[in-house]
PDB file of C-alpha atoms in Angstrom:
ATOM      1  CA  UNK A1002       7.801   1.482  10.173  1.00  0.00           C
ATOM      2  CA  UNK A1003       5.486   1.272  13.120  1.00  0.00           C
ATOM      3  CA  UNK A1004       5.556  -0.871  15.427  1.00  0.00           C
ATOM      4  CA  UNK A1005       2.682  -1.380  18.210  1.00  0.00           C
ATOM      5  CA  UNK A1006       2.472  -4.989  20.278  1.00  0.00           C
ATOM      6  CA  UNK A1007      -0.230  -4.986  23.048  1.00  0.00           C
ATOM      7  CA  UNK A1008       0.656  -7.416  25.963  1.00  0.00           C
ATOM      8  CA  UNK A1009      -1.515  -8.259  29.765  1.00  0.00           C
ATOM      9  CA  UNK A1010      -4.642 -10.398  27.692  1.00  0.00           C
ATOM     10  CA  UNK A1011      -5.674 -13.051  29.183  1.00  0.00           C
ATOM     11  CA  UNK A1012      -7.938 -14.924  31.558  1.00  0.00           C
ATOM     12  CA  UNK A1013     -10.041 -12.959  34.283  1.00  0.00           C
ATOM     13  CA  UNK A1014     -13.263 -13.814  37.003  1.00  0.00           C
ATOM     14  CA  UNK A1015     -16.098 -11.789  36.333  1.00  0.00           C
ATOM     15  CA  UNK A1016     -15.657  -8.452  38.350  1.00  0.00           C
ATOM     16  CA  UNK A1017     -12.578  -8.681  38.195  1.00  0.00           C
ATOM     17  CA  UNK A1018      -9.651  -6.601  36.403  1.00  0.00           C
ATOM     18  CA  UNK A1019      -7.096  -6.572  34.137  1.00  0.00           C
ATOM     19  CA  UNK A1020      -4.369  -4.870  32.135  1.00  0.00           C
ATOM     20  CA  UNK A1021      -2.928  -4.006  28.617  1.00  0.00           C
ATOM     21  CA  UNK A1022      -0.268  -2.677  28.023  1.00  0.00           C
ATOM     22  CA  UNK A1023       0.730  -1.173  24.107  1.00  0.00           C
ATOM     23  CA  UNK A1024       4.889  -0.394  22.973  1.00  0.00           C
ATOM     24  CA  UNK A1025       4.283   1.613  20.569  1.00  0.00           C
ATOM     25  CA  UNK A1026       8.557   2.340  18.124  1.00  0.00           C
ATOM     26  CA  UNK A1027       8.862   3.136  15.241  1.00  0.00           C
ATOM     27  CA  UNK A1028       6.398   7.295  15.444  1.00  0.00           C
ATOM     28  CA  UNK A1029       6.867   9.949  17.406  1.00  0.00           C
ATOM     29  CA  UNK A1030       4.366   8.267  19.906  1.00  0.00           C
ATOM     30  CA  UNK A1031       3.297  11.268  21.678  1.00  0.00           C
ATOM     31  CA  UNK A1032       2.262  12.891  18.631  1.00  0.00           C
ATOM     32  CA  UNK A1033      -0.818  10.628  17.338  1.00  0.00           C
ATOM     33  CA  UNK A1034      -3.807  10.177  19.816  1.00  0.00           C
ATOM     34  CA  UNK A1035      -4.381   6.519  20.148  1.00  0.00           C
ATOM     35  CA  UNK A1036      -7.490   4.422  20.538  1.00  0.00           C
ATOM     36  CA  UNK A1037      -8.340   0.751  21.645  1.00  0.00           C
ATOM     37  CA  UNK A1038     -10.182  -0.826  19.370  1.00  0.00           C
ATOM     38  CA  UNK A1039     -11.938  -4.074  20.615  1.00  0.00           C
ATOM     39  CA  UNK A1040     -13.565  -7.521  19.068  1.00  0.00           C
ATOM     40  CA  UNK A1041     -15.962 -10.133  19.775  1.00  0.00           C
ATOM     41  CA  UNK A1042     -14.925 -13.867  18.777  1.00  0.00           C
ATOM     42  CA  UNK A1043     -16.267 -14.024  15.384  1.00  0.00           C
ATOM     43  CA  UNK A1044     -18.167 -10.268  15.577  1.00  0.00           C
ATOM     44  CA  UNK A1045     -17.835  -7.015  14.274  1.00  0.00           C
ATOM     45  CA  UNK A1046     -15.746  -4.388  15.582  1.00  0.00           C
ATOM     46  CA  UNK A1047     -16.220  -2.195  18.799  1.00  0.00           C
ATOM     47  CA  UNK A1048     -13.785   1.765  19.206  1.00  0.00           C
ATOM     48  CA  UNK A1049     -13.585   1.252  23.371  1.00  0.00           C
ATOM     49  CA  UNK A1050     -12.111   4.161  24.035  1.00  0.00           C
ATOM     50  CA  UNK A1051      -9.319   7.810  22.577  1.00  0.00           C
ATOM     51  CA  UNK A1052      -6.657   9.930  23.998  1.00  0.00           C
ATOM     52  CA  UNK A1053      -4.998  12.908  22.592  1.00  0.00           C
ATOM     53  CA  UNK A1054      -1.165  12.815  22.623  1.00  0.00           C
ATOM     54  CA  UNK A1055      -1.228  14.562  25.857  1.00  0.00           C
ATOM     55  CA  UNK A1056      -4.050  12.455  27.357  1.00  0.00           C
ATOM     56  CA  UNK A1057      -5.312  15.600  27.821  1.00  0.00           C
ATOM     57  CA  UNK A1058      -8.387  14.863  26.097  1.00  0.00           C
ATOM     58  CA  UNK A1059     -10.331  11.247  26.684  1.00  0.00           C
ATOM     59  CA  UNK A1060     -13.597   9.619  25.075  1.00  0.00           C
ATOM     60  CA  UNK A1061     -15.329   6.372  26.123  1.00  0.00           C
ATOM     61  CA  UNK A1062     -17.548   4.208  24.386  1.00  0.00           C
ATOM     62  CA  UNK A1063     -20.299   3.995  26.395  1.00  0.00           C
ATOM     63  CA  UNK A1064     -20.957   0.099  27.164  1.00  0.00           C
ATOM     64  CA  UNK A1065     -17.085   0.885  29.386  1.00  0.00           C
ATOM     65  CA  UNK A1066     -17.649   4.069  30.671  1.00  0.00           C
ATOM     66  CA  UNK A1067     -17.013   4.102  34.218  1.00  0.00           C
ATOM     67  CA  UNK A1068     -15.121   0.622  34.074  1.00  0.00           C
ATOM     68  CA  UNK A1069     -12.068   0.869  31.647  1.00  0.00           C
ATOM     69  CA  UNK A1070      -9.421   3.968  31.781  1.00  0.00           C
ATOM     70  CA  UNK A1071      -7.635   4.668  29.136  1.00  0.00           C
ATOM     71  CA  UNK A1072      -3.869   6.752  29.694  1.00  0.00           C
ATOM     72  CA  UNK A1073      -0.846   7.091  28.416  1.00  0.00           C
ATOM     73  CA  UNK A1074       3.084   7.106  29.547  1.00  0.00           C
ATOM     74  CA  UNK A1075       4.543   9.242  26.032  1.00  0.00           C
ATOM     75  CA  UNK A1076       8.354   8.576  28.204  1.00  0.00           C
ATOM     76  CA  UNK A1077       7.658   4.875  27.775  1.00  0.00           C
ATOM     77  CA  UNK A1078       6.273   5.137  24.325  1.00  0.00           C
ATOM     78  CA  UNK A1079       3.285   3.427  25.855  1.00  0.00           C
ATOM     79  CA  UNK A1080      -0.673   2.887  26.186  1.00  0.00           C
ATOM     80  CA  UNK A1081      -3.159   1.123  28.359  1.00  0.00           C
ATOM     81  CA  UNK A1082      -6.161   0.011  29.196  1.00  0.00           C
ATOM     82  CA  UNK A1083      -7.042  -0.665  32.112  1.00  0.00           C
ATOM     83  CA  UNK A1084      -9.920  -2.701  32.765  1.00  0.00           C
ATOM     84  CA  UNK A1085     -12.578  -3.337  36.409  1.00  0.00           C
ATOM     85  CA  UNK A1086     -15.318  -5.023  36.947  1.00  0.00           C
ATOM     86  CA  UNK A1087     -15.084  -7.342  34.070  1.00  0.00           C
ATOM     87  CA  UNK A1088     -17.789  -8.972  31.935  1.00  0.00           C
ATOM     88  CA  UNK A1089     -18.101 -12.265  30.503  1.00  0.00           C
ATOM     89  CA  UNK A1090     -19.866  -9.475  27.202  1.00  0.00           C
ATOM     90  CA  UNK A1091     -16.166  -7.928  27.172  1.00  0.00           C
ATOM     91  CA  UNK A1092     -14.502 -10.852  25.966  1.00  0.00           C
ATOM     92  CA  UNK A1093     -13.097 -10.167  23.227  1.00  0.00           C
ATOM     93  CA  UNK A1094      -9.156  -9.063  21.544  1.00  0.00           C
ATOM     94  CA  UNK A1095      -8.018  -6.382  21.969  1.00  0.00           C
ATOM     95  CA  UNK A1096      -5.994  -3.669  19.300  1.00  0.00           C
ATOM     96  CA  UNK A1097      -4.122  -0.952  20.116  1.00  0.00           C
ATOM     97  CA  UNK A1098      -4.852   1.253  17.285  1.00  0.00           C
ATOM     98  CA  UNK A1099      -2.653   4.778  16.562  1.00  0.00           C
ATOM     99  CA  UNK A1100      -5.164   7.538  14.964  1.00  0.00           C
ATOM    100  CA  UNK A1101      -3.966  10.658  12.433  1.00  0.00           C
ATOM    101  CA  UNK A1102      -3.220  13.581  15.329  1.00  0.00           C
ATOM    102  CA  UNK A1103      -1.634  14.499  17.983  1.00  0.00           C
ATOM    103  CA  UNK A1104      -6.205  15.624  19.107  1.00  0.00           C
ATOM    104  CA  UNK A1105      -8.506  13.206  20.344  1.00  0.00           C
ATOM    105  CA  UNK A1106     -11.084  13.370  17.716  1.00  0.00           C
ATOM    106  CA  UNK A1107     -13.816  11.445  16.316  1.00  0.00           C
ATOM    107  CA  UNK A1108     -12.657  12.455  12.888  1.00  0.00           C
ATOM    108  CA  UNK A1109     -10.080  10.198  12.278  1.00  0.00           C
ATOM    109  CA  UNK A1110      -9.632   6.411  11.163  1.00  0.00           C
ATOM    110  CA  UNK A1111      -6.886   4.168  12.413  1.00  0.00           C
ATOM    111  CA  UNK A1112      -3.665   3.586   9.864  1.00  0.00           C
ATOM    112  CA  UNK A1113      -1.574   1.932  11.765  1.00  0.00           C
ATOM    113  CA  UNK A1114      -2.748  -1.784  14.273  1.00  0.00           C
ATOM    114  CA  UNK A1115      -1.294  -3.822  16.825  1.00  0.00           C
ATOM    115  CA  UNK A1116      -2.125  -7.755  16.775  1.00  0.00           C
ATOM    116  CA  UNK A1117      -4.253  -7.966  19.152  1.00  0.00           C
ATOM    117  CA  UNK A1118      -4.898  -9.806  22.563  1.00  0.00           C
ATOM    118  CA  UNK A1119      -7.184 -11.649  23.493  1.00  0.00           C
ATOM    119  CA  UNK A1120      -9.430 -10.847  26.787  1.00  0.00           C
ATOM    120  CA  UNK A1121     -11.607 -13.943  27.667  1.00  0.00           C
ATOM    121  CA  UNK A1122     -13.699 -13.149  30.759  1.00  0.00           C
ATOM    122  CA  UNK A1123     -15.133 -16.439  32.695  1.00  0.00           C
ATOM    123  CA  UNK A1124     -15.227 -18.007  35.488  1.00  0.00           C
TER     124      UNK A1124
ATOM    125  CA  UNK B 827     -24.732   6.761  17.196  1.00  0.00           C
ATOM    126  CA  UNK B 828     -24.723   6.500  14.060  1.00  0.00           C
ATOM    127  CA  UNK B 829     -25.591   2.767  12.732  1.00  0.00           C
ATOM    128  CA  UNK B 830     -23.530   1.041  10.007  1.00  0.00           C
ATOM    129  CA  UNK B 831     -25.192  -1.829   7.684  1.00  0.00           C
ATOM    130  CA  UNK B 832     -23.152  -3.794   5.140  1.00  0.00           C
ATOM    131  CA  UNK B 833     -24.576  -5.348   2.643  1.00  0.00           C
ATOM    132  CA  UNK B 834     -24.914  -8.643   1.562  1.00  0.00           C
ATOM    133  CA  UNK B 835     -23.414 -10.267   4.691  1.00  0.00           C
ATOM    134  CA  UNK B 836     -21.523 -12.625   2.858  1.00  0.00           C
ATOM    135  CA  UNK B 837     -20.062 -12.644  -0.862  1.00  0.00           C
ATOM    136  CA  UNK B 838     -19.404 -15.530  -2.416  1.00  0.00           C
ATOM    137  CA  UNK B 839     -16.778 -14.941  -5.953  1.00  0.00           C
ATOM    138  CA  UNK B 840     -14.077 -16.169  -7.789  1.00  0.00           C
ATOM    139  CA  UNK B 841     -11.050 -14.891  -8.970  1.00  0.00           C
ATOM    140  CA  UNK B 842     -11.070 -12.215 -11.824  1.00  0.00           C
ATOM    141  CA  UNK B 843     -14.860 -11.278 -10.706  1.00  0.00           C
ATOM    142  CA  UNK B 844     -16.000  -7.513  -9.931  1.00  0.00           C
ATOM    143  CA  UNK B 845     -17.597  -7.088  -6.355  1.00  0.00           C
ATOM    144  CA  UNK B 846     -19.393  -4.212  -5.080  1.00  0.00           C
ATOM    145  CA  UNK B 847     -20.029  -4.002  -1.039  1.00  0.00           C
ATOM    146  CA  UNK B 848     -21.946  -1.624   0.673  1.00  0.00           C
ATOM    147  CA  UNK B 849     -22.637   0.270   3.732  1.00  0.00           C
ATOM    148  CA  UNK B 850     -25.758   2.462   4.410  1.00  0.00           C
ATOM    149  CA  UNK B 851     -25.427   4.910   7.857  1.00  0.00           C
ATOM    150  CA  UNK B 852     -27.890   5.850  10.437  1.00  0.00           C
ATOM    151  CA  UNK B 853     -27.985   9.173   9.434  1.00  0.00           C
ATOM    152  CA  UNK B 854     -25.473  11.574   6.723  1.00  0.00           C
ATOM    153  CA  UNK B 855     -22.567  11.414   7.469  1.00  0.00           C
ATOM    154  CA  UNK B 856     -20.956  13.344   4.087  1.00  0.00           C
ATOM    155  CA  UNK B 857     -17.990  12.058   3.414  1.00  0.00           C
ATOM    156  CA  UNK B 858     -16.052  10.679   6.894  1.00  0.00           C
ATOM    157  CA  UNK B 859     -15.999   7.010   5.873  1.00  0.00           C
ATOM    158  CA  UNK B 860     -13.819   4.222   5.657  1.00  0.00           C
ATOM    159  CA  UNK B 861     -13.011   0.898   4.749  1.00  0.00           C
ATOM    160  CA  UNK B 862     -10.454  -2.185   6.072  1.00  0.00           C
ATOM    161  CA  UNK B 863      -9.709  -5.404   5.437  1.00  0.00           C
ATOM    162  CA  UNK B 864      -9.335  -8.187   7.445  1.00  0.00           C
ATOM    163  CA  UNK B 865      -7.518 -11.534   7.232  1.00  0.00           C
ATOM    164  CA  UNK B 866      -8.428 -14.360  10.210  1.00  0.00           C
ATOM    165  CA  UNK B 867      -5.953 -13.932  12.509  1.00  0.00           C
ATOM    166  CA  UNK B 868      -5.146 -11.032  11.661  1.00  0.00           C
ATOM    167  CA  UNK B 869      -5.460  -6.905  12.390  1.00  0.00           C
ATOM    168  CA  UNK B 870      -8.004  -4.968  10.344  1.00  0.00           C
ATOM    169  CA  UNK B 871      -5.741  -3.328   7.521  1.00  0.00           C
ATOM    170  CA  UNK B 872      -7.138   0.466   6.193  1.00  0.00           C
ATOM    171  CA  UNK B 873      -7.722   0.505   2.588  1.00  0.00           C
ATOM    172  CA  UNK B 874     -10.006   3.942   1.555  1.00  0.00           C
ATOM    173  CA  UNK B 875     -10.195   6.749   3.574  1.00  0.00           C
ATOM    174  CA  UNK B 876     -12.763   9.495   2.857  1.00  0.00           C
ATOM    175  CA  UNK B 877     -14.948   7.365   0.994  1.00  0.00           C
ATOM    176  CA  UNK B 878     -12.756   7.122  -2.558  1.00  0.00           C
ATOM    177  CA  UNK B 879      -8.660   7.448  -0.697  1.00  0.00           C
ATOM    178  CA  UNK B 880      -6.843   5.075  -1.812  1.00  0.00           C
ATOM    179  CA  UNK B 881      -4.418   3.482   1.391  1.00  0.00           C
ATOM    180  CA  UNK B 882      -1.218   4.170  -0.085  1.00  0.00           C
ATOM    181  CA  UNK B 883       0.457   0.547  -0.858  1.00  0.00           C
ATOM    182  CA  UNK B 884      -2.837  -0.141  -1.324  1.00  0.00           C
ATOM    183  CA  UNK B 885      -3.614  -1.974  -5.014  1.00  0.00           C
ATOM    184  CA  UNK B 886      -5.497   0.381  -7.511  1.00  0.00           C
ATOM    185  CA  UNK B 887      -8.705  -2.384  -7.949  1.00  0.00           C
ATOM    186  CA  UNK B 888      -9.964  -1.733  -4.709  1.00  0.00           C
ATOM    187  CA  UNK B 889     -11.719   1.718  -4.616  1.00  0.00           C
ATOM    188  CA  UNK B 890     -14.510   3.281  -2.788  1.00  0.00           C
ATOM    189  CA  UNK B 891     -17.978   5.628  -3.842  1.00  0.00           C
ATOM    190  CA  UNK B 892     -20.826   7.488  -2.185  1.00  0.00           C
ATOM    191  CA  UNK B 893     -21.580  10.446   0.100  1.00  0.00           C
ATOM    192  CA  UNK B 894     -24.483  10.793   2.533  1.00  0.00           C
ATOM    193  CA  UNK B 895     -25.592   7.523   4.356  1.00  0.00           C
ATOM    194  CA  UNK B 896     -24.815   5.155   1.232  1.00  0.00           C
ATOM    195  CA  UNK B 897     -21.247   4.316   0.087  1.00  0.00           C
ATOM    196  CA  UNK B 898     -19.748   1.096  -1.864  1.00  0.00           C
ATOM    197  CA  UNK B 899     -16.692  -0.403  -1.748  1.00  0.00           C
ATOM    198  CA  UNK B 900     -15.514  -2.262  -5.181  1.00  0.00           C
ATOM    199  CA  UNK B 901     -12.993  -4.712  -6.101  1.00  0.00           C
ATOM    200  CA  UNK B 902     -12.388  -4.513 -10.034  1.00  0.00           C
ATOM    201  CA  UNK B 903     -11.050  -7.993 -10.475  1.00  0.00           C
ATOM    202  CA  UNK B 904     -10.841 -10.424  -7.727  1.00  0.00           C
ATOM    203  CA  UNK B 905      -7.525 -11.942  -6.427  1.00  0.00           C
ATOM    204  CA  UNK B 906      -6.897 -14.813  -3.938  1.00  0.00           C
ATOM    205  CA  UNK B 907      -5.331 -12.456  -1.297  1.00  0.00           C
ATOM    206  CA  UNK B 908      -8.684 -10.303  -1.348  1.00  0.00           C
ATOM    207  CA  UNK B 909     -11.322 -13.590  -0.150  1.00  0.00           C
ATOM    208  CA  UNK B 910     -11.105 -11.700   3.451  1.00  0.00           C
ATOM    209  CA  UNK B 911     -13.586  -9.702   5.480  1.00  0.00           C
ATOM    210  CA  UNK B 912     -14.634  -6.076   4.970  1.00  0.00           C
ATOM    211  CA  UNK B 913     -15.703  -3.378   7.411  1.00  0.00           C
ATOM    212  CA  UNK B 914     -16.492  -0.009   7.490  1.00  0.00           C
ATOM    213  CA  UNK B 915     -16.117   3.098   9.690  1.00  0.00           C
ATOM    214  CA  UNK B 916     -18.071   6.355   9.841  1.00  0.00           C
ATOM    215  CA  UNK B 917     -15.819   9.440  11.423  1.00  0.00           C
ATOM    216  CA  UNK B 918     -18.202  11.630  11.654  1.00  0.00           C
ATOM    217  CA  UNK B 919     -19.239  11.772  15.221  1.00  0.00           C
ATOM    218  CA  UNK B 920     -18.496   9.841  18.430  1.00  0.00           C
ATOM    219  CA  UNK B 921     -18.614   7.561  19.204  1.00  0.00           C
ATOM    220  CA  UNK B 922     -16.446   5.591  15.833  1.00  0.00           C
ATOM    221  CA  UNK B 923     -18.598   3.219  15.074  1.00  0.00           C
ATOM    222  CA  UNK B 924     -17.898   0.416  12.297  1.00  0.00           C
ATOM    223  CA  UNK B 925     -20.152  -1.613  10.258  1.00  0.00           C
ATOM    224  CA  UNK B 926     -21.339  -5.166  11.008  1.00  0.00           C
ATOM    225  CA  UNK B 927     -18.609  -6.545   8.430  1.00  0.00           C
ATOM    226  CA  UNK B 928     -18.944  -7.712   4.603  1.00  0.00           C
ATOM    227  CA  UNK B 929     -17.571 -11.793   4.184  1.00  0.00           C
ATOM    228  CA  UNK B 930     -15.504 -11.888   1.458  1.00  0.00           C
ATOM    229  CA  UNK B 931     -15.835 -15.548   0.167  1.00  0.00           C
ATOM    230  CA  UNK B 932     -14.716 -17.850  -2.341  1.00  0.00           C
ATOM    231  CA  UNK B 933     -16.934 -19.730  -5.073  1.00  0.00           C
TER     232      UNK B 933
END
């Protein structure tokens, strides 16, 4: 059974940085593309970023392009999201999610989710 | 970006009722449409993929339909555990986008 566990959430100041990590077990991590999806308090879901099994193909939502960096370490079965220039509207629960195949493609849905990590951006 | 509009935003129903909610997309997406259920404080869980394919382990009272721009999620006979928020998601083209959700509440 796949298990995805996020860590690294917390409080950051506007303009600050934070790094989220997601530890994955129960699957062959480097068989799959991985993504981050976020949910602002009381709001809907927003896809943030995704990358292929190798990390060579990456895509970002316009709202985070140039500020956030997604990466992975297959040797550690881990996914990361480095967030810079944080803004109050980045406040959300961030979910680590698994795609269906190894390539980054938008032709996917998310069949495994972590429990989420809360990021709060406030002064 | 493809916009997804879910209706109604909220829905009140009773145990045993049949309910249907809809997801309309801003452009035709074939059957690249998926449905999720989210309970308070929990991560979403995929129920249906490709408009009508039930995920493994999902009860058969859930069904999905539609293609192109108009899609439905139907629960044939509500059980207490079904009261939750439901989201649709398109995977036709990037960026991946979600609807704003339909909240299903107990009447």
